[in-house]
PDB file of C-alpha atoms in Angstrom:
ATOM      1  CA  UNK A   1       2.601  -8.121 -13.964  1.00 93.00           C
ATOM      2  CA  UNK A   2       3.285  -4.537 -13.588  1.00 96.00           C
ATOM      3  CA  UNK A   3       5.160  -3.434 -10.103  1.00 97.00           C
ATOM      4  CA  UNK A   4       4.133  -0.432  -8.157  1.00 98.00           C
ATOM      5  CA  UNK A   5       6.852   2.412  -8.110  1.00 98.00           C
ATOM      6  CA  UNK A   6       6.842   2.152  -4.295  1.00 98.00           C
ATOM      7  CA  UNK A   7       8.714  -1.037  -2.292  1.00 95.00           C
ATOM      8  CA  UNK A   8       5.835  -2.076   0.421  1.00 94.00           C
ATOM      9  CA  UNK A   9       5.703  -4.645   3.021  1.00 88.00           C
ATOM     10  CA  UNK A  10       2.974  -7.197   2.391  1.00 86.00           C
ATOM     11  CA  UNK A  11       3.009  -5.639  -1.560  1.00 91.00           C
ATOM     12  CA  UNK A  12       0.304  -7.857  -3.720  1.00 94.00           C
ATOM     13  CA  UNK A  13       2.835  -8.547  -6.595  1.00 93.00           C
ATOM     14  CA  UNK A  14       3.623 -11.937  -5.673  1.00 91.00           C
ATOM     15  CA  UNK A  15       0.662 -13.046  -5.065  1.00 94.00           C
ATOM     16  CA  UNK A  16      -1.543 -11.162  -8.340  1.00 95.00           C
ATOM     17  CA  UNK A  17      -1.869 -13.832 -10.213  1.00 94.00           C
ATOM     18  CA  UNK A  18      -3.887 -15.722  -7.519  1.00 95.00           C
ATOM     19  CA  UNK A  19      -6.096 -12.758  -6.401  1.00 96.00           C
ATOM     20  CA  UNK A  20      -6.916 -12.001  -9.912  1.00 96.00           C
ATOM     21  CA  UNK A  21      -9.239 -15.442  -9.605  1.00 95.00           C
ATOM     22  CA  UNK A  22     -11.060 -13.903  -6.583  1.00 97.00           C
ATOM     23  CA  UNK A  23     -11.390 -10.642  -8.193  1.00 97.00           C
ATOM     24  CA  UNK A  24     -14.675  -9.877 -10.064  1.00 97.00           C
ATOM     25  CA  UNK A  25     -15.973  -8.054 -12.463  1.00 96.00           C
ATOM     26  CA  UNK A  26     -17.585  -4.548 -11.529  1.00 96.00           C
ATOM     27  CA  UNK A  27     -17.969  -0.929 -12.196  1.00 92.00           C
ATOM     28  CA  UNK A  28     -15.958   0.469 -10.154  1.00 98.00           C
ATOM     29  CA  UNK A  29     -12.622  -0.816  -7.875  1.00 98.00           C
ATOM     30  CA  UNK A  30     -12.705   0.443  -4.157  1.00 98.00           C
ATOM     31  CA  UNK A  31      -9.654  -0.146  -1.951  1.00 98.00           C
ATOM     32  CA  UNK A  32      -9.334   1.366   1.734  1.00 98.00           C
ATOM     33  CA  UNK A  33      -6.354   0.213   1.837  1.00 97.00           C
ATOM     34  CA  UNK A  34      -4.243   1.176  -1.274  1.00 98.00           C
ATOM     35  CA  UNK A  35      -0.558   0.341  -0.238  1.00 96.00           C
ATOM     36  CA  UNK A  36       1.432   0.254  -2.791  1.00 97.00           C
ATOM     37  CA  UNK A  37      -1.143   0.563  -5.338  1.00 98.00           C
ATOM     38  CA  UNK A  38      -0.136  -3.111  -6.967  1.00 98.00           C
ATOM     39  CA  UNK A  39      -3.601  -4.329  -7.270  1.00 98.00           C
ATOM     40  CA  UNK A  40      -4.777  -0.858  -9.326  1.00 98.00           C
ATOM     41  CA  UNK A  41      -2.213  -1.552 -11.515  1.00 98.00           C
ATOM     42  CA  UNK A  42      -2.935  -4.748 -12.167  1.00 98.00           C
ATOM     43  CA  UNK A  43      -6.477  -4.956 -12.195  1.00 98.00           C
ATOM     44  CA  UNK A  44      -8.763  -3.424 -15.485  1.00 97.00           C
ATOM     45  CA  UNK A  45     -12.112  -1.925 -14.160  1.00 98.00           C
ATOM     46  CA  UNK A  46     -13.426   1.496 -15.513  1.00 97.00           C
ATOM     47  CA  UNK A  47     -12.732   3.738 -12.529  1.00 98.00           C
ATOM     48  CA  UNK A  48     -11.224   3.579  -9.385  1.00 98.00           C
ATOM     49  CA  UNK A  49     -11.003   4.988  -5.572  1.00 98.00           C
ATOM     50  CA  UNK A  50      -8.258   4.261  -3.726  1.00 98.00           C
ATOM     51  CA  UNK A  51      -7.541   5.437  -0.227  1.00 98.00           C
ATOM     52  CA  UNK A  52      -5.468   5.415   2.742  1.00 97.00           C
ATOM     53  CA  UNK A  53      -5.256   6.851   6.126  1.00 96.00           C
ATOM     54  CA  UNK A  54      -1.410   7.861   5.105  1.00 96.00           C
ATOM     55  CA  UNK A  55      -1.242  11.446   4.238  1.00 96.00           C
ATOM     56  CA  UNK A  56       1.937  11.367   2.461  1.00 97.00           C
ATOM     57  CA  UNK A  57       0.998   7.989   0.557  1.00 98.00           C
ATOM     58  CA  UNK A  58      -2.211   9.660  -0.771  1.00 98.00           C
ATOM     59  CA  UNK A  59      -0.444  12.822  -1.530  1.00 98.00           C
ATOM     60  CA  UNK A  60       2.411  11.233  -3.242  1.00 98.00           C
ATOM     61  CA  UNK A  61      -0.347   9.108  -5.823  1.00 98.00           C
ATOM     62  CA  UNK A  62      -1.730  12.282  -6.613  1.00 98.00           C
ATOM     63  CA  UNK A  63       1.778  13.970  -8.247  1.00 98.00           C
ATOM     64  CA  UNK A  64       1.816  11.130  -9.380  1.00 98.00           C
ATOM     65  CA  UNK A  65      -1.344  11.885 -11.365  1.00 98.00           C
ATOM     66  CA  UNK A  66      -1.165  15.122 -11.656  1.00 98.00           C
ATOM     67  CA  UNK A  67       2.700  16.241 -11.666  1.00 98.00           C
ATOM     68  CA  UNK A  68       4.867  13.714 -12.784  1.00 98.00           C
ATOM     69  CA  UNK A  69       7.534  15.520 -14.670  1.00 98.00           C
ATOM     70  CA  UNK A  70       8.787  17.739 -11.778  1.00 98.00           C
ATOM     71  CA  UNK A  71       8.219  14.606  -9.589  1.00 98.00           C
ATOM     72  CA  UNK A  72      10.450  12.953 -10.941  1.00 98.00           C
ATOM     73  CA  UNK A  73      13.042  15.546 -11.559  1.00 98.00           C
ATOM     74  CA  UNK A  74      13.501  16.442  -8.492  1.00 98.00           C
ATOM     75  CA  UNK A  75      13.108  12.874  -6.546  1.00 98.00           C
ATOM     76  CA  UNK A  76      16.077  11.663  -9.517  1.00 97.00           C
ATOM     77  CA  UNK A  77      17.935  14.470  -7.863  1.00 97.00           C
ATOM     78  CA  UNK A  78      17.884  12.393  -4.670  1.00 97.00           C
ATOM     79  CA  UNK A  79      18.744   9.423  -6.005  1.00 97.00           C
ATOM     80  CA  UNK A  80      21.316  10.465  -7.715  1.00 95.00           C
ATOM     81  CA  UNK A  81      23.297  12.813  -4.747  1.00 94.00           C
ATOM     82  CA  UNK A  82      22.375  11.465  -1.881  1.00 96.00           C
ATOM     83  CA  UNK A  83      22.765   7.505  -1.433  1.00 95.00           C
ATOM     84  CA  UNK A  84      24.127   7.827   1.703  1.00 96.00           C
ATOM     85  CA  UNK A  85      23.305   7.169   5.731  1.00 97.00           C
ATOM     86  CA  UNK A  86      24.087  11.337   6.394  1.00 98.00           C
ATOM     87  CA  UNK A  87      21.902  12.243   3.457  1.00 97.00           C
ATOM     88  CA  UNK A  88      19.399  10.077   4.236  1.00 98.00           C
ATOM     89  CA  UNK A  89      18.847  11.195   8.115  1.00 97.00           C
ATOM     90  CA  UNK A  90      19.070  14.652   7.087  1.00 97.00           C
ATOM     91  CA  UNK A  91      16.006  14.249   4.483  1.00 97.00           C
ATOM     92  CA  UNK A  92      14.489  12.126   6.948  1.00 97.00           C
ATOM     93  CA  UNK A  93      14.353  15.115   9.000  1.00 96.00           C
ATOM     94  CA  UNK A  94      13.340  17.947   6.422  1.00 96.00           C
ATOM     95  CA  UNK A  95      10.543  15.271   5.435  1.00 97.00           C
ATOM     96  CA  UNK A  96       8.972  15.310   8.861  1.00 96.00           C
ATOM     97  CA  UNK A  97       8.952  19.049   9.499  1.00 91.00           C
ATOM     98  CA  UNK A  98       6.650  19.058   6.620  1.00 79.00           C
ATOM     99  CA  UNK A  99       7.396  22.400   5.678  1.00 87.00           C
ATOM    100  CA  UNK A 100       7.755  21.726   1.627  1.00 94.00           C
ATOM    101  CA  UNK A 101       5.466  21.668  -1.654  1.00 96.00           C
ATOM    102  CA  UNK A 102       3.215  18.624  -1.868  1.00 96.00           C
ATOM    103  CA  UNK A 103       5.613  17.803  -5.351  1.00 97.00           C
ATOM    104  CA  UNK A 104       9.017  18.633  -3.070  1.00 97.00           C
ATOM    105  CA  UNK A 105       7.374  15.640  -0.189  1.00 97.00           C
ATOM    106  CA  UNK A 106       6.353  13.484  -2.615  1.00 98.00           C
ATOM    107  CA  UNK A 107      10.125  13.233  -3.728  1.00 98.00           C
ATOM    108  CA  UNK A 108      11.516  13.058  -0.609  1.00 98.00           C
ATOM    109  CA  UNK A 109       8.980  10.466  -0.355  1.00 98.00           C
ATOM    110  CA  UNK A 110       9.924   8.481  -2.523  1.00 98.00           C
ATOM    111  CA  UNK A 111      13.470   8.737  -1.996  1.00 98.00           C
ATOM    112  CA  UNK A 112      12.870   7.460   1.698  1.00 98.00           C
ATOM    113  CA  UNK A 113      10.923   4.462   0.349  1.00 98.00           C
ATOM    114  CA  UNK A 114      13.539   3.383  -1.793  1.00 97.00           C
ATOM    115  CA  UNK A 115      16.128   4.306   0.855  1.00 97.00           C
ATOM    116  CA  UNK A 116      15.508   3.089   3.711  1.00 97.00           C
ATOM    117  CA  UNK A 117      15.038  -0.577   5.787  1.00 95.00           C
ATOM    118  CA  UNK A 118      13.876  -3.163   3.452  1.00 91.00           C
ATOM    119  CA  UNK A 119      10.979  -0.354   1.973  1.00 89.00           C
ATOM    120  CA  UNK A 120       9.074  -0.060   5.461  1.00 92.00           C
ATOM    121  CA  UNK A 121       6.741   2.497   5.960  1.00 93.00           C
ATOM    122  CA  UNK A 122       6.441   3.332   9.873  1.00 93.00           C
ATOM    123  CA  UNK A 123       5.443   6.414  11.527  1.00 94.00           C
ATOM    124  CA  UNK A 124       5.810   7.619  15.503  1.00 90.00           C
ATOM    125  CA  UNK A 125       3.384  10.042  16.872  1.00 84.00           C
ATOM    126  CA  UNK A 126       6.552  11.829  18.354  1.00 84.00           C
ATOM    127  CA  UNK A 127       8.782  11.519  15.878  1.00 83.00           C
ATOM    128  CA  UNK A 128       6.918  11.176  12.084  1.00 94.00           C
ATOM    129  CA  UNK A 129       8.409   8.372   9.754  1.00 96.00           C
ATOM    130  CA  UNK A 130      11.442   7.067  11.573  1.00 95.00           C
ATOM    131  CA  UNK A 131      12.169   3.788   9.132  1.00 96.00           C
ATOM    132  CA  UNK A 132      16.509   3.640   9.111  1.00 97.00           C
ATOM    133  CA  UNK A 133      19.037   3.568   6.361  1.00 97.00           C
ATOM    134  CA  UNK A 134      18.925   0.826   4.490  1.00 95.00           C
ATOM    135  CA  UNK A 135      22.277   0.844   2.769  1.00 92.00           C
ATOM    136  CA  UNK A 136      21.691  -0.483  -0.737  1.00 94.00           C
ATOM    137  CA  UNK A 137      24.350   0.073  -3.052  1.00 92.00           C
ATOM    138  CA  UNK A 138      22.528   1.625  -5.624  1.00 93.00           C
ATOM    139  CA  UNK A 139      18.572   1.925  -5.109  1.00 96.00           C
ATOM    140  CA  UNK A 140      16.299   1.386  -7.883  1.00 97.00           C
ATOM    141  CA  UNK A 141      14.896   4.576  -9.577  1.00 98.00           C
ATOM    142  CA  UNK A 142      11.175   3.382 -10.637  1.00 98.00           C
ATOM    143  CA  UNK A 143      10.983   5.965 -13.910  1.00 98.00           C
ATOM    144  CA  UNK A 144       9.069   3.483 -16.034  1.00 98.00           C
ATOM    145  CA  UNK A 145       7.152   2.289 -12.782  1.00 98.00           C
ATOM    146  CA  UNK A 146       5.939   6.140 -12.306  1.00 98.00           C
ATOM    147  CA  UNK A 147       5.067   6.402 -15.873  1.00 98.00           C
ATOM    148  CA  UNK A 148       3.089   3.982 -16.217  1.00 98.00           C
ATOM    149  CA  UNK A 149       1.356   4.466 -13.109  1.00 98.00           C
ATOM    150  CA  UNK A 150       0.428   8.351 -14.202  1.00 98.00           C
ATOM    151  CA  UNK A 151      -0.904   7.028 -17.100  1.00 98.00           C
ATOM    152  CA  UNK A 152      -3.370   4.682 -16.047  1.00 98.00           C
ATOM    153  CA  UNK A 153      -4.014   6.951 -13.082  1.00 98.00           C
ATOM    154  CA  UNK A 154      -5.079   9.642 -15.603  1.00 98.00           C
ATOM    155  CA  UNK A 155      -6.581   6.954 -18.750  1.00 98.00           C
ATOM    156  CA  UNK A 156      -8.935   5.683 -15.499  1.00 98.00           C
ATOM    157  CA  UNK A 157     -10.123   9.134 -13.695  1.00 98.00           C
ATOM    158  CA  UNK A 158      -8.498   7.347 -10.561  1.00 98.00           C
ATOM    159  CA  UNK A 159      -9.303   8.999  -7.121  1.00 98.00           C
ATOM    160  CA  UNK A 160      -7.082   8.851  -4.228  1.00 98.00           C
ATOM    161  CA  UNK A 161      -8.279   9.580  -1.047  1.00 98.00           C
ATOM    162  CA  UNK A 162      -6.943  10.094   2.424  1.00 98.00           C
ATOM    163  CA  UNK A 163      -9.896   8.909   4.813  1.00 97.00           C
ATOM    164  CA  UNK A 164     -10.241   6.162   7.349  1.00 96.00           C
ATOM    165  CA  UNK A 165     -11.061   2.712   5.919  1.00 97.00           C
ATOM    166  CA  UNK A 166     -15.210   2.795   6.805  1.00 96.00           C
ATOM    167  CA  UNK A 167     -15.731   6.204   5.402  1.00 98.00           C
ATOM    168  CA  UNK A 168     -14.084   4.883   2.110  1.00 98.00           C
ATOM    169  CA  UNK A 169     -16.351   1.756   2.045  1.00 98.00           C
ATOM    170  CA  UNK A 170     -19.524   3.830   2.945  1.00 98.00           C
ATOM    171  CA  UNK A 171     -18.678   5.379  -0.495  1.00 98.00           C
ATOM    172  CA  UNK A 172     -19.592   2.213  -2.290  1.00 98.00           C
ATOM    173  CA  UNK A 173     -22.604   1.677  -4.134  1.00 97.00           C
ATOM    174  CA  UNK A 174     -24.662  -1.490  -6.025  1.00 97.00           C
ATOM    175  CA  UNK A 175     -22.183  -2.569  -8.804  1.00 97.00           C
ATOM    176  CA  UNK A 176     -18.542  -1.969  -7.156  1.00 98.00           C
ATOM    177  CA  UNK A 177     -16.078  -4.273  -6.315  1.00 98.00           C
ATOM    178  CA  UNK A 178     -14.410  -3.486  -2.698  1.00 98.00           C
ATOM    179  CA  UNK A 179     -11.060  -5.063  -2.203  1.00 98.00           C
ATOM    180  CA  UNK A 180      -9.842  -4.933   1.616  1.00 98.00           C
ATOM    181  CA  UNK A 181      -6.354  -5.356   2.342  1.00 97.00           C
ATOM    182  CA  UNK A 182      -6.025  -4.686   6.120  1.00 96.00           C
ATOM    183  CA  UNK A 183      -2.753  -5.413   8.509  1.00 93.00           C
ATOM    184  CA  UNK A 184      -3.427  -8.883   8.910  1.00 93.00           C
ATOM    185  CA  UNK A 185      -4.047 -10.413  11.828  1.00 92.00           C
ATOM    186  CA  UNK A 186      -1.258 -12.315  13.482  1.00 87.00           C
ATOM    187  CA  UNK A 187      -0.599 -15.603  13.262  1.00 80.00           C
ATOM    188  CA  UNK A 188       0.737 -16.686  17.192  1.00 66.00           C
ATOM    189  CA  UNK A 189      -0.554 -14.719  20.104  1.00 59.00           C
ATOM    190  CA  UNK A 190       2.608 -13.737  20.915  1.00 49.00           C
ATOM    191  CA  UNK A 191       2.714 -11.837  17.663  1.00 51.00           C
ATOM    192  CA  UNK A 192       1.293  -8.163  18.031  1.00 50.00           C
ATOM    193  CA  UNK A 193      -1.040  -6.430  15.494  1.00 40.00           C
ATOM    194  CA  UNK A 194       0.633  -4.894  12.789  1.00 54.00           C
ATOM    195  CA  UNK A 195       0.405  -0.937  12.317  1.00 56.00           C
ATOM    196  CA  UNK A 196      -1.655   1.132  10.387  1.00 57.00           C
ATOM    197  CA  UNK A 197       0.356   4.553  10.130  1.00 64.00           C
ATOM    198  CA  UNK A 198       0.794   5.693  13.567  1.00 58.00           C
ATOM    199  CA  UNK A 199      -1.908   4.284  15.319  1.00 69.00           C
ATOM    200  CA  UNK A 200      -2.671  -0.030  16.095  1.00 81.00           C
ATOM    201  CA  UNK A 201      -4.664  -2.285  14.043  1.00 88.00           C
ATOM    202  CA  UNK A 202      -6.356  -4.474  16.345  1.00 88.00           C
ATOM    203  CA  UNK A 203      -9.148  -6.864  17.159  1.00 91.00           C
ATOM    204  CA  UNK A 204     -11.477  -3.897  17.063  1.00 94.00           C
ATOM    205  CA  UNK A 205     -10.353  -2.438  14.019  1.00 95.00           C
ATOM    206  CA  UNK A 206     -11.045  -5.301  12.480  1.00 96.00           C
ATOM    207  CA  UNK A 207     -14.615  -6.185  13.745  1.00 96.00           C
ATOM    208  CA  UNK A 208     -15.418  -2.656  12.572  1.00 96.00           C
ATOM    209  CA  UNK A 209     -13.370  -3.674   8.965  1.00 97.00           C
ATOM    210  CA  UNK A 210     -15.718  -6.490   8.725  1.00 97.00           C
ATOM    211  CA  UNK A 211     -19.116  -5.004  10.005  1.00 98.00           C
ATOM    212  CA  UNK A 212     -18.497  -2.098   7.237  1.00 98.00           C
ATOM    213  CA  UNK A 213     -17.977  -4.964   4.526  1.00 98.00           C
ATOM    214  CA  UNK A 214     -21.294  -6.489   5.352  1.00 98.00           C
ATOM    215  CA  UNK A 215     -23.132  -3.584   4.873  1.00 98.00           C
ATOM    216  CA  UNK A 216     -21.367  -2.545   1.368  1.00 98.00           C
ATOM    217  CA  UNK A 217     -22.107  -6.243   0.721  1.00 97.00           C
ATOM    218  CA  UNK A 218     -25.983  -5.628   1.574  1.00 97.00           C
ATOM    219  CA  UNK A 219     -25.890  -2.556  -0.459  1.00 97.00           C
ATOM    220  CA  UNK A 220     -24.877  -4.334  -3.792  1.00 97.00           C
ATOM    221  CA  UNK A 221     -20.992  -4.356  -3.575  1.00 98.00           C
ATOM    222  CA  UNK A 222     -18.758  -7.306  -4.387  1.00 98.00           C
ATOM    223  CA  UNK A 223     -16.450  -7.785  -1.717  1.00 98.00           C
ATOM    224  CA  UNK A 224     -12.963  -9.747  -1.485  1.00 98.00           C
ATOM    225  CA  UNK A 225     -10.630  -9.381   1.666  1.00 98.00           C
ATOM    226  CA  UNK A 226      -6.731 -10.889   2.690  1.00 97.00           C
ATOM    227  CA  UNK A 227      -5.854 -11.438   5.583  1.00 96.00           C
ATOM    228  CA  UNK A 228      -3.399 -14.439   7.412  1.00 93.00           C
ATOM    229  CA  UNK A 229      -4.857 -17.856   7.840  1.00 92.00           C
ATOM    230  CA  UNK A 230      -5.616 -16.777  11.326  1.00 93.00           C
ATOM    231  CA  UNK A 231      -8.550 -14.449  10.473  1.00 94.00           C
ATOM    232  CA  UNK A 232     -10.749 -17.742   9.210  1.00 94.00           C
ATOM    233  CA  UNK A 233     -10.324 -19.182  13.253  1.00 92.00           C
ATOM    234  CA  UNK A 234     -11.269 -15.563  14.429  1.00 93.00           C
ATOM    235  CA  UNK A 235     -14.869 -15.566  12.617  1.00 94.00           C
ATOM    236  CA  UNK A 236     -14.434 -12.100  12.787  1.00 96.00           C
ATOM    237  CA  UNK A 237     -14.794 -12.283   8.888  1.00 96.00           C
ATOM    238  CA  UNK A 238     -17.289 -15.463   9.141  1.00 94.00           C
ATOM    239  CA  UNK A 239     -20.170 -13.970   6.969  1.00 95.00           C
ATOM    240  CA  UNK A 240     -17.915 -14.299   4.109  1.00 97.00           C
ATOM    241  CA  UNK A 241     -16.959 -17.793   1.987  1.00 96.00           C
ATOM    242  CA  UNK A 242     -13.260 -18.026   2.867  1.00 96.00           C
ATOM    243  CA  UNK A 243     -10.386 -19.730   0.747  1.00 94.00           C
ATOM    244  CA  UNK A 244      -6.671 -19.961   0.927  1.00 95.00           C
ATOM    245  CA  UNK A 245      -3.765 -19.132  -1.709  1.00 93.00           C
ATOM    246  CA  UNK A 246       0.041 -19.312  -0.918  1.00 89.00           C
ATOM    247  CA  UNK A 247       1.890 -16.453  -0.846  1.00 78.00           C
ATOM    248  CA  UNK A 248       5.949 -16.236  -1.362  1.00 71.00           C
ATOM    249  CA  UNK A 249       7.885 -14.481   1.636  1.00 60.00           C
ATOM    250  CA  UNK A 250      11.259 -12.903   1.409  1.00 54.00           C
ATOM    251  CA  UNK A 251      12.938 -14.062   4.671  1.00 44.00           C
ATOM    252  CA  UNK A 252      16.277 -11.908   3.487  1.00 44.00           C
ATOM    253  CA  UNK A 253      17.826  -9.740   1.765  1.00 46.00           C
ATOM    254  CA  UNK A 254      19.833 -12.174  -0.307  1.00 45.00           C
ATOM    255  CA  UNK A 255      19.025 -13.060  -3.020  1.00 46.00           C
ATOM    256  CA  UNK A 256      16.657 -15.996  -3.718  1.00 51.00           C
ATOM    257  CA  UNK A 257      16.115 -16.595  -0.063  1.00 53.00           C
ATOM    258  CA  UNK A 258      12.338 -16.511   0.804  1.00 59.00           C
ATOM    259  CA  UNK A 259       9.346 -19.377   1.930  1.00 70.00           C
ATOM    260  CA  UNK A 260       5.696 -19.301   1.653  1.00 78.00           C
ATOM    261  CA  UNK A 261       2.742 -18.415   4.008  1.00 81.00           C
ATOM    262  CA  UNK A 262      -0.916 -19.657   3.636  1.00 89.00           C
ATOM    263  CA  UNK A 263      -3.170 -16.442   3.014  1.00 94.00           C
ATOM    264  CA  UNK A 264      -7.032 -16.232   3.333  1.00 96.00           C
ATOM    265  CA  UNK A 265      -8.750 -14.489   1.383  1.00 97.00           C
ATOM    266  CA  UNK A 266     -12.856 -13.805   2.205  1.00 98.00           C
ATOM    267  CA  UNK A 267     -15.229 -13.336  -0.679  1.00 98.00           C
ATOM    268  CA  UNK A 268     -19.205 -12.575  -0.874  1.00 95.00           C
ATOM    269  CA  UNK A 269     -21.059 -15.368  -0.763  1.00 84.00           C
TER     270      UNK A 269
END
């Protein structure tokens, strides 16, 4: 399996194998939810449009795509001077003025994703991405990662998109495959909804996730979804056949130290 050059909470990689059952064939790949971009990578359909309602994310595929070499000059830059908690704060600021080249804040991007907290990506409304140091002694510098990301970005005509998750699915047609990989609902009620940039990702959000589905589905799209276990007691995706696979969970940052979780994952029927 090939790994995504970004770290990303609730990443696909350990759990590819398994979705590449539910997965079918198609002419195109649609996700409104790209993350980490594990599933393009791992997946072989003729074209693909990936989106996200993350700015930065969406910029940062596209130098990706389009300007990898100075990418990753001056993101190796970072890695290389500035593995430390007053370096980090201070990019952490620059990145959030947003006053920079799209190829400048896609390194400092980068660097921040490698960086910080266990690979979180969290905005504030007030305050822009405010994810902490993470201390690692030596963070991983994803050259091959990158590499072979631009490639198959560029061999595939791959579109990234920065758009809310219903105008992305209203670009489906008869013949695509839609995968949906939305926070997921929780899985206690004491648990709150996870975040989708800046803004909640709620009950609502996901009655609108599913509604949008249907209609790609009436239109001719495939469609496959994860969520937790807890979405198939919601019905909120009950149109769809629904099935379970186990996912591994890192519970730590040692090493070796995880446990598994029960996923659903909702498929046309």
């Amino acid at each position: 399996m090939n790994r995504s050059p970004l770290k990303w909470a609730g990443s696909k990689y350990g759990v590819m194998d398994k979705l590449l059952h539910f997965l079918p064939s198609g002419n195109r790949l649609i996700e409104p939810f790209v993350g980490s971009g594990t599933v393009f990578m791992n997946t072989n359909y003729k074209s693909y449009l990936l989106c996200d309602i993350n700015p930065d994310l969406i910029m940062f595929f596209n130098m990706v795509k389009n300007g990898l070499d100075e990418l990753i000059n001056i993101s190796g830059e970072l890695f290389l001077h500035s593995n430390n908690s007053t370096s980090f704060y201070e990019i952490r600021a620059a990145f959030n003025k947003g006053n920079y080249s799209d190829v400048k804040k896609s390194a400092m991007f980068l660097y921040l994703n490698r960086h910080c907290f266990n690979g979180l990506c969290r905005y504030s409304e007030l305050s822009g991405f405010n994810v902490p140091y993470g201390r690692y002694k030596q963070p991983y510098f994803p050259d091959k990662e990158l590499r072979l990301f631009s490639e198959k970005a560029n061999d595939t005509g791959a579109v990234f998109l920065c758009c809310d998750f219903d105008e992305c699915i209203e670009m489906g047609t008869a013949g695509d495959v839609i995968y949906a990989d939305p926070p997921y609902i929780p899985l206690s009620e004491s648990s709150s909804f996870t975040k989708y940039h800046s803004g909640e990702f709620g009950t609502d959000e996901h009655l609108r996730l599913a509604a949008a589905l249907i209609i790609a589905q009436d239109a001719g799209c495939k469609i496959v979804a994860s969520n937790s276990k807890a979405a198939i007691k919601t019905g909120i995706y009950g149109q769809f056949d629904s099935g379970l696979i186990t996912a591994q969970r890192s519970i730590s940052r040692a090493a070796g130290v995880s446990t598994t979780a029960e996923e659903a994952i909702f498929t046309s029927k």
